[in-house]
């Protein structure tokens, strides 16, 4: 008897950003080299910030012939190992956490932009001038919605 695998479409997701961050976290913890998520403009901007801050190697939008939607392909950055890293190389992303969510929005004024792990991580904000890291928002002098922390 032949076993067929159904297509794994998720359907309606109540929080697409949390879904993207969870996929990135799980793929990173499983030491995958890349992850694919359904694409949107906000997800593309979050990937751009992660790339600019050095957390991912690159990202690209893929359009499948059979699918009507585009997918965002995120390729992880892995440090070049030396003798001190051992057989299991460390990942650049140690953790990623959703802060503002549909049930509880979190906003920060320009003077209250959070520091993640004492400056070792970044906060990603959605501002009136676009999606940017906490450092960029501080330089631009704008506040906004705190989307997530990455460290």
Short mmCIF file of C-alpha atoms in Angstrom, two decimals:
data_model
loop_
_atom_site.label_atom_id
_atom_site.label_comp_id
_atom_site.label_asym_id
_atom_site.label_seq_id
_atom_site.Cartn_x
_atom_site.Cartn_y
_atom_site.Cartn_z
CA UNK A 1 0.00 0.00 0.00
CA UNK A 2 1.43 3.38 -1.02
CA UNK A 3 1.66 6.07 1.60
CA UNK A 4 0.98 9.59 0.43
CA UNK A 5 2.00 12.63 2.40
CA UNK A 6 -0.51 15.46 2.43
CA UNK A 7 0.65 18.94 1.57
CA UNK A 8 1.42 20.76 4.80
CA UNK A 9 -0.34 24.08 4.34
CA UNK A 10 -0.87 25.76 7.64
CA UNK A 11 -3.97 27.75 6.72
CA UNK A 12 -4.78 30.89 8.64
CA UNK A 13 -2.16 31.93 11.18
CA UNK A 14 -3.26 34.44 13.81
CA UNK A 15 0.26 35.89 14.23
CA UNK A 16 2.39 35.51 11.08
CA UNK A 17 5.42 37.25 12.64
CA UNK A 18 5.45 34.86 15.61
CA UNK A 19 5.13 31.98 13.12
CA UNK A 20 8.18 33.26 11.20
CA UNK A 21 10.22 33.74 14.38
CA UNK A 22 9.27 30.26 15.62
CA UNK A 23 10.30 28.68 12.31
CA UNK A 24 13.63 30.54 12.42
CA UNK A 25 14.20 29.53 16.08
CA UNK A 26 13.35 25.86 15.44
CA UNK A 27 15.46 25.61 12.27
CA UNK A 28 18.36 27.32 14.02
CA UNK A 29 18.15 24.98 17.03
CA UNK A 30 17.97 21.97 14.70
CA UNK A 31 21.12 23.32 12.98
CA UNK A 32 19.51 23.61 9.54
CA UNK A 33 21.34 25.77 7.03
CA UNK A 34 18.17 27.51 5.83
CA UNK A 35 14.46 27.93 6.47
CA UNK A 36 11.53 28.88 4.25
CA UNK A 37 8.57 30.93 5.47
CA UNK A 38 5.60 32.45 3.63
CA UNK A 39 6.62 35.91 2.47
CA UNK A 40 5.18 39.32 3.33
CA UNK A 41 6.58 42.85 3.28
CA UNK A 42 6.99 42.95 7.07
CA UNK A 43 8.76 39.56 7.14
CA UNK A 44 11.04 40.77 4.34
CA UNK A 45 11.92 43.88 6.38
CA UNK A 46 12.63 41.79 9.49
CA UNK A 47 14.94 39.57 7.40
CA UNK A 48 16.65 42.72 6.05
CA UNK A 49 17.33 43.95 9.61
CA UNK A 50 18.65 40.50 10.64
CA UNK A 51 20.96 40.53 7.61
CA UNK A 52 22.17 44.10 8.23
CA UNK A 53 22.90 43.29 11.88
CA UNK A 54 24.87 40.14 10.90
CA UNK A 55 22.52 37.46 12.28
CA UNK A 56 21.80 35.77 8.93
CA UNK A 57 23.93 35.25 5.85
CA UNK A 58 21.32 36.23 3.27
CA UNK A 59 17.66 36.06 2.35
CA UNK A 60 15.78 35.81 -0.92
CA UNK A 61 12.19 35.67 -2.13
CA UNK A 62 11.24 32.56 -4.11
CA UNK A 63 8.20 32.20 -6.34
CA UNK A 64 7.18 28.56 -6.83
CA UNK A 65 5.51 27.65 -10.13
CA UNK A 66 2.76 25.53 -8.57
CA UNK A 67 2.13 27.79 -5.56
CA UNK A 68 0.35 31.11 -5.76
CA UNK A 69 2.29 32.61 -2.87
CA UNK A 70 5.91 33.64 -2.52
CA UNK A 71 8.19 32.21 0.13
CA UNK A 72 11.05 33.87 1.95
CA UNK A 73 14.21 31.77 2.13
CA UNK A 74 16.52 32.65 5.03
CA UNK A 75 20.06 31.25 4.96
CA UNK A 76 21.73 31.12 8.38
CA UNK A 77 25.22 32.35 9.07
CA UNK A 78 27.52 29.83 10.72
CA UNK A 79 30.86 30.94 12.15
CA UNK A 80 33.95 29.44 10.60
CA UNK A 81 35.09 26.86 13.13
CA UNK A 82 38.48 26.51 14.64
CA UNK A 83 39.74 23.98 17.17
CA UNK A 84 37.91 25.81 19.99
CA UNK A 85 34.44 25.33 18.43
CA UNK A 86 34.58 21.55 18.43
CA UNK A 87 32.47 19.31 16.22
CA UNK A 88 29.23 21.23 16.83
CA UNK A 89 29.60 24.77 15.55
CA UNK A 90 27.81 27.52 17.46
CA UNK A 91 25.08 29.44 15.75
CA UNK A 92 25.08 33.21 15.45
CA UNK A 93 21.47 33.44 16.69
CA UNK A 94 21.33 32.28 20.31
CA UNK A 95 17.73 33.26 20.88
CA UNK A 96 14.80 35.08 19.36
CA UNK A 97 11.66 36.22 21.17
CA UNK A 98 8.41 37.86 20.04
CA UNK A 99 7.59 40.88 22.20
CA UNK A 100 4.59 42.73 20.78
CA UNK A 101 1.79 40.38 19.81
CA UNK A 102 -1.82 40.78 18.64
CA UNK A 103 -3.20 40.36 22.18
CA UNK A 104 -0.72 42.74 23.82
CA UNK A 105 0.97 45.41 21.73
CA UNK A 106 4.21 46.81 23.15
CA UNK A 107 5.39 50.28 22.16
CA UNK A 108 8.55 52.16 23.09
CA UNK A 109 9.19 55.90 23.02
CA UNK A 110 12.41 57.14 21.47
CA UNK A 111 13.86 57.52 24.97
CA UNK A 112 12.70 54.06 26.12
CA UNK A 113 14.07 51.78 23.39
CA UNK A 114 14.99 48.53 25.18
CA UNK A 115 18.52 47.15 25.36
CA UNK A 116 18.75 43.41 24.84
CA UNK A 117 21.26 41.57 27.07
CA UNK A 118 23.04 44.79 27.92
CA UNK A 119 23.66 45.65 24.27
CA UNK A 120 24.69 42.18 23.08
CA UNK A 121 21.40 41.63 21.24
CA UNK A 122 19.06 43.78 19.20
CA UNK A 123 15.45 44.88 19.39
CA UNK A 124 13.59 45.07 16.08
CA UNK A 125 11.08 47.93 15.94
CA UNK A 126 8.37 48.91 13.51
CA UNK A 127 8.54 52.70 13.33
CA UNK A 128 6.96 55.44 11.24
CA UNK A 129 10.16 55.37 9.16
CA UNK A 130 10.05 51.61 8.56
CA UNK A 131 11.31 48.50 10.31
CA UNK A 132 14.69 49.02 11.98
CA UNK A 133 16.89 47.84 14.80
CA UNK A 134 16.88 49.55 18.17
CA UNK A 135 20.23 51.21 17.45
CA UNK A 136 18.95 52.64 14.15
CA UNK A 137 15.78 53.90 15.87
CA UNK A 138 17.89 55.55 18.57
CA UNK A 139 20.01 57.30 15.91
CA UNK A 140 16.91 58.38 13.98
CA UNK A 141 15.23 59.55 17.19
CA UNK A 142 12.03 57.57 16.67
CA UNK A 143 10.10 55.06 18.74
CA UNK A 144 7.63 52.43 17.66
CA UNK A 145 6.26 48.95 18.17
CA UNK A 146 8.79 46.48 19.59
CA UNK A 147 8.41 43.44 17.33
CA UNK A 148 11.04 41.11 18.78
CA UNK A 149 14.37 40.65 20.53
CA UNK A 150 17.26 38.77 18.90
CA UNK A 151 20.46 37.74 20.67
#
